[in-house]
Amino acid sequence: MRNNSGSHIRHFDAIIIGSGFGGSMLASVLVNAGQNVLMLERGDWVKRGAHNWAMNASVDLTPHYSFDTPMRVREGGNKDIMGNYACVGGPSVFYGGVSFRFREKDFEPPPEIVGDSGAEWPITYADLEPYYSRAEQMLDVAGDDSADPSAPPRSAPFPQNPDRLSNISEKVKSSAESLGLSPFPLPLAINYRQNGRHKCAACTTCDTFACAISAKNDLATVLIPKLVRKGMTLLPNTIVTRLVHNNGRITAVHAIDKMTKKLHEITADTVVLSAGAMSSPQLLLASGLAQHNPAGEMIGRFLMRHANAITFGIFPGKPDKETRFHKQLAILDYYFGHPEIKYPAGKLGSLQQMPTPPPGLVKEVVMKPFGSIIAPAVKLLTGLLAMVEDQPQFINRIKLDAVRKNAYGIPEAQIFHKYSKRDLAALKVMTDLSKKIMRGTGAWAHYIHQIRTFSHACGTVRFGENPKTAPLDRDCRFRGIDNLIVMDASFMPTAAAVNPSLTISANALRVGETVLKL
């Protein structure tokens, strides 16, 4: 790759590919220890301002949902060709801020979830607990889990108290309690303090939107700028095309500057791949690394995404009369099952309050001309998200296209995914429960919206003790390559039934400490 149009950037202690939760949290450990770190990010900084409140500012409608490295969905999904989130801070910039810990028992997944997948967690909740507390502090999470029947033990309280509930949230809370359930505030990485930064304005453009006033505690707001000030080198708009290996080590990273088309060859003592559960296996396979790993056949396998659906209550009038942020409540009473539910037995899932959907997104994604007709009516909707832990299945995978390559010469990724019968049965239990809750809030009817995106994708390069079934060891080191770490959602052997971002963050902090010892 080094030629007349290319260049060699100086040697680093560590190269981190990706600026999402895995990459940024791990980078913080290395940078704070004085290491010389280079972070490569395929996207650019997201500009903040009033334009983030616009109807067309939901992430899928912005340039930060990029198709320059497309993925082809062969089975499953909501579209034939998928793009990638591409921005400094990764998906955190557009997420809703939900920051759950996995439950203690999630680290010992039961047979009804594991099936024949061989999935195992080589660490326990106790191993990760101190790092959960540290990640919550770094993201300044607001929460109160005193009413959470599944809450794991914690060594430190939440850094912030939650905001007051909106009127519609109070109705959801009352309805759930009337059914004997225990609603509690969602843990949110949002700034509710008077601390010199903008305090949350409780606007309705939060989940899937970049925060116009930077009150969401995303990585591009609260962490990456600090790391740059401490000396980390950040190269945005940079596509990594290959990991070059020799004698069991990554000897160079090849990358292209999207703006100048300049080719770079970069070297480092340690390489951390944090491109996400969809792109990390793609780069590993494209770089020919599977043949050097004793579990190489498993790379890209066991793709999980949660089985999700939103039960929208349809109201006679606007349910959110305050026009106020109301993604505020969680209900986890059925998380580990329920005595009245005979099938599926065991773990079920969680419910999370969901706000009225953005009209701009509805107008865009619903088949024309119906999107334009339906969009004005979404103000009559609000609902609950059912999130079910899907089983890790060998058939669900990311694989390379044998023919097609993208504009940067990387073989395109193909996606294959389908849910098991158990996944769908558990989802029905949770949506049936959400219907009962929404009826109690005054909804006249309901509409079930199946979520087919891969926003919670995980599990494609899992860690474990067995070198034949897990490409990564317990410290997320890539087996067969001494200086390669894979640290993003791909490491997870099972998905649990809550949002993955805080667990990625906590594990990245843990793994960062092991990288310092390499």
PDB file of C-alpha atoms in Angstrom, residues 122-308:
ATOM      1  CA  PRO A 122     -15.909 -16.144  30.857  1.00  0.00           C
ATOM      2  CA  ILE A 123     -16.435 -13.329  33.368  1.00  0.00           C
ATOM      3  CA  THR A 124     -19.042 -12.713  36.050  1.00  0.00           C
ATOM      4  CA  TYR A 125     -21.092  -9.696  37.017  1.00  0.00           C
ATOM      5  CA  ALA A 126     -18.767  -9.226  39.982  1.00  0.00           C
ATOM      6  CA  ASP A 127     -15.807  -8.974  37.585  1.00  0.00           C
ATOM      7  CA  LEU A 128     -17.528  -6.157  35.715  1.00  0.00           C
ATOM      8  CA  GLU A 129     -19.310  -4.334  38.542  1.00  0.00           C
ATOM      9  CA  PRO A 130     -16.536  -1.823  39.397  1.00  0.00           C
ATOM     10  CA  TYR A 131     -16.291  -0.916  35.717  1.00  0.00           C
ATOM     11  CA  TYR A 132     -20.057  -0.454  35.461  1.00  0.00           C
ATOM     12  CA  SER A 133     -19.793   2.092  38.267  1.00  0.00           C
ATOM     13  CA  ARG A 134     -16.902   3.848  36.546  1.00  0.00           C
ATOM     14  CA  ALA A 135     -18.741   3.944  33.188  1.00  0.00           C
ATOM     15  CA  GLU A 136     -21.847   5.404  34.871  1.00  0.00           C
ATOM     16  CA  GLN A 137     -19.686   8.146  36.358  1.00  0.00           C
ATOM     17  CA  MET A 138     -18.042   8.921  33.016  1.00  0.00           C
ATOM     18  CA  LEU A 139     -21.427   9.110  31.279  1.00  0.00           C
ATOM     19  CA  ASP A 140     -23.055  10.849  34.291  1.00  0.00           C
ATOM     20  CA  VAL A 141     -26.035   8.485  34.194  1.00  0.00           C
ATOM     21  CA  ALA A 142     -29.260   9.579  35.887  1.00  0.00           C
ATOM     22  CA  GLY A 143     -31.286   6.799  37.465  1.00  0.00           C
ATOM     23  CA  ASP A 144     -32.992   5.176  40.425  1.00  0.00           C
ATOM     24  CA  ASP A 145     -33.303   1.374  40.464  1.00  0.00           C
ATOM     25  CA  SER A 146     -34.790   1.070  43.962  1.00  0.00           C
ATOM     26  CA  ALA A 147     -38.068  -0.227  42.463  1.00  0.00           C
ATOM     27  CA  ASP A 148     -36.393  -2.475  39.871  1.00  0.00           C
ATOM     28  CA  PRO A 149     -37.184  -6.107  40.807  1.00  0.00           C
ATOM     29  CA  SER A 150     -34.216  -7.359  38.760  1.00  0.00           C
ATOM     30  CA  ALA A 151     -31.638  -4.751  39.805  1.00  0.00           C
ATOM     31  CA  PRO A 152     -28.128  -6.167  40.251  1.00  0.00           C
ATOM     32  CA  PRO A 153     -26.007  -5.153  43.255  1.00  0.00           C
ATOM     33  CA  ARG A 154     -24.043  -1.939  42.902  1.00  0.00           C
ATOM     34  CA  SER A 155     -21.065  -0.487  44.747  1.00  0.00           C
ATOM     35  CA  ALA A 156     -21.954   3.135  43.963  1.00  0.00           C
ATOM     36  CA  PRO A 157     -25.197   5.054  43.474  1.00  0.00           C
ATOM     37  CA  PHE A 158     -26.205   6.630  40.186  1.00  0.00           C
ATOM     38  CA  PRO A 159     -24.346   9.920  39.647  1.00  0.00           C
ATOM     39  CA  GLN A 160     -27.596  11.823  38.978  1.00  0.00           C
ATOM     40  CA  ASN A 161     -31.224  11.630  40.013  1.00  0.00           C
ATOM     41  CA  PRO A 162     -33.742  11.163  37.204  1.00  0.00           C
ATOM     42  CA  ASP A 163     -35.808  14.045  35.859  1.00  0.00           C
ATOM     43  CA  ARG A 164     -39.456  14.443  36.838  1.00  0.00           C
ATOM     44  CA  LEU A 165     -41.925  12.288  34.952  1.00  0.00           C
ATOM     45  CA  SER A 166     -44.044  13.787  32.199  1.00  0.00           C
ATOM     46  CA  ASN A 167     -47.822  13.574  32.503  1.00  0.00           C
ATOM     47  CA  ILE A 168     -48.077  10.694  30.011  1.00  0.00           C
ATOM     48  CA  SER A 169     -45.282   8.876  31.857  1.00  0.00           C
ATOM     49  CA  GLU A 170     -47.262   9.226  35.087  1.00  0.00           C
ATOM     50  CA  LYS A 171     -50.236   7.577  33.341  1.00  0.00           C
ATOM     51  CA  VAL A 172     -48.061   4.702  32.119  1.00  0.00           C
ATOM     52  CA  LYS A 173     -46.661   4.291  35.621  1.00  0.00           C
ATOM     53  CA  SER A 174     -50.139   4.207  37.207  1.00  0.00           C
ATOM     54  CA  SER A 175     -51.436   1.731  34.637  1.00  0.00           C
ATOM     55  CA  ALA A 176     -48.475  -0.605  35.162  1.00  0.00           C
ATOM     56  CA  GLU A 177     -48.793  -0.431  38.935  1.00  0.00           C
ATOM     57  CA  SER A 178     -52.509  -1.270  38.705  1.00  0.00           C
ATOM     58  CA  LEU A 179     -51.440  -4.545  37.051  1.00  0.00           C
ATOM     59  CA  GLY A 180     -49.081  -5.339  39.929  1.00  0.00           C
ATOM     60  CA  LEU A 181     -45.966  -4.294  38.004  1.00  0.00           C
ATOM     61  CA  SER A 182     -43.000  -2.240  39.233  1.00  0.00           C
ATOM     62  CA  PRO A 183     -42.138   0.588  36.818  1.00  0.00           C
ATOM     63  CA  PHE A 184     -38.995   2.594  37.541  1.00  0.00           C
ATOM     64  CA  PRO A 185     -36.992   5.353  35.821  1.00  0.00           C
ATOM     65  CA  LEU A 186     -34.888   4.395  32.827  1.00  0.00           C
ATOM     66  CA  PRO A 187     -31.185   5.025  33.493  1.00  0.00           C
ATOM     67  CA  LEU A 188     -30.318   7.829  31.076  1.00  0.00           C
ATOM     68  CA  ALA A 189     -26.989   9.402  30.104  1.00  0.00           C
ATOM     69  CA  ILE A 190     -28.485  12.879  29.913  1.00  0.00           C
ATOM     70  CA  ASN A 191     -27.432  16.036  31.739  1.00  0.00           C
ATOM     71  CA  TYR A 192     -30.049  17.230  34.243  1.00  0.00           C
ATOM     72  CA  ARG A 193     -27.599  19.328  36.267  1.00  0.00           C
ATOM     73  CA  GLN A 194     -26.814  23.012  36.458  1.00  0.00           C
ATOM     74  CA  ASN A 195     -23.106  22.451  35.842  1.00  0.00           C
ATOM     75  CA  GLY A 196     -21.952  24.965  33.243  1.00  0.00           C
ATOM     76  CA  ARG A 197     -23.293  22.843  30.402  1.00  0.00           C
ATOM     77  CA  HIS A 198     -26.727  23.026  28.860  1.00  0.00           C
ATOM     78  CA  LYS A 199     -29.288  21.210  30.960  1.00  0.00           C
ATOM     79  CA  CYS A 200     -31.714  18.884  29.167  1.00  0.00           C
ATOM     80  CA  ALA A 201     -34.555  20.880  27.661  1.00  0.00           C
ATOM     81  CA  ALA A 202     -36.884  17.820  27.651  1.00  0.00           C
ATOM     82  CA  CYS A 203     -37.426  18.217  23.901  1.00  0.00           C
ATOM     83  CA  THR A 204     -38.997  15.471  21.797  1.00  0.00           C
ATOM     84  CA  THR A 205     -35.982  15.092  19.482  1.00  0.00           C
ATOM     85  CA  CYS A 206     -33.671  12.877  21.529  1.00  0.00           C
ATOM     86  CA  ASP A 207     -33.714   9.205  20.557  1.00  0.00           C
ATOM     87  CA  THR A 208     -32.325   8.897  16.971  1.00  0.00           C
ATOM     88  CA  PHE A 209     -31.396  12.623  17.016  1.00  0.00           C
ATOM     89  CA  ALA A 210     -28.122  14.358  17.868  1.00  0.00           C
ATOM     90  CA  CYS A 211     -28.667  16.696  20.794  1.00  0.00           C
ATOM     91  CA  ALA A 212     -28.898  20.261  19.524  1.00  0.00           C
ATOM     92  CA  ILE A 213     -27.603  21.705  22.813  1.00  0.00           C
ATOM     93  CA  SER A 214     -25.191  18.849  23.716  1.00  0.00           C
ATOM     94  CA  ALA A 215     -27.175  17.943  26.837  1.00  0.00           C
ATOM     95  CA  LYS A 216     -27.029  14.245  25.969  1.00  0.00           C
ATOM     96  CA  ASN A 217     -23.910  12.691  27.464  1.00  0.00           C
ATOM     97  CA  ASP A 218     -22.755  11.094  24.241  1.00  0.00           C
ATOM     98  CA  LEU A 219     -19.103  10.271  23.650  1.00  0.00           C
ATOM     99  CA  ALA A 220     -18.528  13.171  21.264  1.00  0.00           C
ATOM    100  CA  THR A 221     -19.684  15.516  24.026  1.00  0.00           C
ATOM    101  CA  VAL A 222     -18.299  14.169  27.309  1.00  0.00           C
ATOM    102  CA  LEU A 223     -15.286  12.008  26.452  1.00  0.00           C
ATOM    103  CA  ILE A 224     -13.574  12.256  23.056  1.00  0.00           C
ATOM    104  CA  PRO A 225     -12.756  16.003  23.258  1.00  0.00           C
ATOM    105  CA  LYS A 226     -11.083  15.375  26.634  1.00  0.00           C
ATOM    106  CA  LEU A 227      -8.981  12.575  25.144  1.00  0.00           C
ATOM    107  CA  VAL A 228      -7.896  14.800  22.246  1.00  0.00           C
ATOM    108  CA  ARG A 229      -6.879  17.531  24.691  1.00  0.00           C
ATOM    109  CA  LYS A 230      -4.804  14.959  26.564  1.00  0.00           C
ATOM    110  CA  GLY A 231      -2.911  14.068  23.406  1.00  0.00           C
ATOM    111  CA  MET A 232      -4.923  11.432  21.551  1.00  0.00           C
ATOM    112  CA  THR A 233      -4.715  11.794  17.770  1.00  0.00           C
ATOM    113  CA  LEU A 234      -8.108  11.529  16.064  1.00  0.00           C
ATOM    114  CA  LEU A 235      -8.427  11.016  12.313  1.00  0.00           C
ATOM    115  CA  PRO A 236     -12.075  11.330  11.241  1.00  0.00           C
ATOM    116  CA  ASN A 237     -13.285  10.463   7.718  1.00  0.00           C
ATOM    117  CA  THR A 238     -10.834   7.567   7.591  1.00  0.00           C
ATOM    118  CA  ILE A 239     -11.766   4.132   6.263  1.00  0.00           C
ATOM    119  CA  VAL A 240      -9.677   1.181   7.422  1.00  0.00           C
ATOM    120  CA  THR A 241      -9.321  -1.270   4.547  1.00  0.00           C
ATOM    121  CA  ARG A 242      -7.013  -3.977   5.871  1.00  0.00           C
ATOM    122  CA  LEU A 243      -5.163  -5.300   8.890  1.00  0.00           C
ATOM    123  CA  VAL A 244      -1.764  -6.524   7.708  1.00  0.00           C
ATOM    124  CA  HIS A 245      -0.366  -9.463   9.663  1.00  0.00           C
ATOM    125  CA  ASN A 246       2.930 -11.332   9.831  1.00  0.00           C
ATOM    126  CA  ASN A 247       4.270 -13.897  12.288  1.00  0.00           C
ATOM    127  CA  GLY A 248       1.210 -13.736  14.511  1.00  0.00           C
ATOM    128  CA  ARG A 249       1.062  -9.937  14.825  1.00  0.00           C
ATOM    129  CA  ILE A 250      -0.671  -7.027  13.136  1.00  0.00           C
ATOM    130  CA  THR A 251       2.233  -5.222  11.503  1.00  0.00           C
ATOM    131  CA  ALA A 252       0.301  -2.393   9.823  1.00  0.00           C
ATOM    132  CA  VAL A 253      -3.143  -0.885   9.388  1.00  0.00           C
ATOM    133  CA  HIS A 254      -4.082   0.299   5.897  1.00  0.00           C
ATOM    134  CA  ALA A 255      -6.511   3.202   5.707  1.00  0.00           C
ATOM    135  CA  ILE A 256      -7.882   5.725   3.206  1.00  0.00           C
ATOM    136  CA  ASP A 257      -8.667   9.373   3.898  1.00  0.00           C
ATOM    137  CA  LYS A 258     -12.175   9.812   2.459  1.00  0.00           C
ATOM    138  CA  MET A 259     -11.623  13.484   1.736  1.00  0.00           C
ATOM    139  CA  THR A 260      -8.236  13.367  -0.004  1.00  0.00           C
ATOM    140  CA  LYS A 261      -8.279   9.684  -1.101  1.00  0.00           C
ATOM    141  CA  LYS A 262      -4.762   9.471   0.337  1.00  0.00           C
ATOM    142  CA  LEU A 263      -3.593   6.026   1.406  1.00  0.00           C
ATOM    143  CA  HIS A 264      -1.996   5.542   4.805  1.00  0.00           C
ATOM    144  CA  GLU A 265       0.030   2.730   6.308  1.00  0.00           C
ATOM    145  CA  ILE A 266       0.042   3.002  10.099  1.00  0.00           C
ATOM    146  CA  THR A 267       1.853   0.918  12.706  1.00  0.00           C
ATOM    147  CA  ALA A 268       1.359   0.385  16.427  1.00  0.00           C
ATOM    148  CA  ASP A 269       2.296  -1.960  19.234  1.00  0.00           C
ATOM    149  CA  THR A 270      -1.384  -2.779  19.817  1.00  0.00           C
ATOM    150  CA  VAL A 271      -4.371  -2.612  17.459  1.00  0.00           C
ATOM    151  CA  VAL A 272      -7.898  -2.366  18.874  1.00  0.00           C
ATOM    152  CA  LEU A 273     -10.729  -3.143  16.465  1.00  0.00           C
ATOM    153  CA  SER A 274     -13.925  -1.379  17.585  1.00  0.00           C
ATOM    154  CA  ALA A 275     -15.818  -0.977  14.316  1.00  0.00           C
ATOM    155  CA  GLY A 276     -19.028  -2.534  15.626  1.00  0.00           C
ATOM    156  CA  ALA A 277     -20.606  -5.976  15.534  1.00  0.00           C
ATOM    157  CA  MET A 278     -21.357  -5.679  11.812  1.00  0.00           C
ATOM    158  CA  SER A 279     -18.128  -4.157  10.518  1.00  0.00           C
ATOM    159  CA  SER A 280     -15.528  -5.765  12.796  1.00  0.00           C
ATOM    160  CA  PRO A 281     -16.101  -9.313  11.470  1.00  0.00           C
ATOM    161  CA  GLN A 282     -16.145  -7.906   7.935  1.00  0.00           C
ATOM    162  CA  LEU A 283     -12.664  -6.404   8.365  1.00  0.00           C
ATOM    163  CA  LEU A 284     -11.307  -9.506  10.115  1.00  0.00           C
ATOM    164  CA  LEU A 285     -12.518 -11.746   7.304  1.00  0.00           C
ATOM    165  CA  ALA A 286     -11.389  -9.354   4.560  1.00  0.00           C
ATOM    166  CA  SER A 287      -7.919  -9.244   6.141  1.00  0.00           C
ATOM    167  CA  GLY A 288      -7.625 -13.047   6.044  1.00  0.00           C
ATOM    168  CA  LEU A 289      -7.341 -13.397   9.806  1.00  0.00           C
ATOM    169  CA  ALA A 290      -9.886 -16.204  10.257  1.00  0.00           C
ATOM    170  CA  GLN A 291      -7.390 -18.832   9.113  1.00  0.00           C
ATOM    171  CA  HIS A 292      -5.039 -17.869  11.967  1.00  0.00           C
ATOM    172  CA  ASN A 293      -7.690 -18.249  14.670  1.00  0.00           C
ATOM    173  CA  PRO A 294      -8.627 -21.701  16.051  1.00  0.00           C
ATOM    174  CA  ALA A 295     -12.264 -20.529  16.099  1.00  0.00           C
ATOM    175  CA  GLY A 296     -11.984 -18.795  12.739  1.00  0.00           C
ATOM    176  CA  GLU A 297     -15.155 -20.461  11.438  1.00  0.00           C
ATOM    177  CA  MET A 298     -17.090 -18.647  14.185  1.00  0.00           C
ATOM    178  CA  ILE A 299     -16.096 -15.141  13.043  1.00  0.00           C
ATOM    179  CA  GLY A 300     -19.262 -13.421  11.867  1.00  0.00           C
ATOM    180  CA  ARG A 301     -21.483 -16.131  13.384  1.00  0.00           C
ATOM    181  CA  PHE A 302     -24.084 -15.887  16.179  1.00  0.00           C
ATOM    182  CA  LEU A 303     -25.300 -12.429  15.136  1.00  0.00           C
ATOM    183  CA  MET A 304     -27.879 -11.181  17.647  1.00  0.00           C
ATOM    184  CA  ARG A 305     -30.015  -8.032  17.549  1.00  0.00           C
ATOM    185  CA  HIS A 306     -32.775  -8.451  20.194  1.00  0.00           C
ATOM    186  CA  ALA A 307     -36.315  -9.298  19.194  1.00  0.00           C
ATOM    187  CA  ASN A 308     -37.982  -5.893  19.437  1.00  0.00           C
TER     188      ASN A 308
END
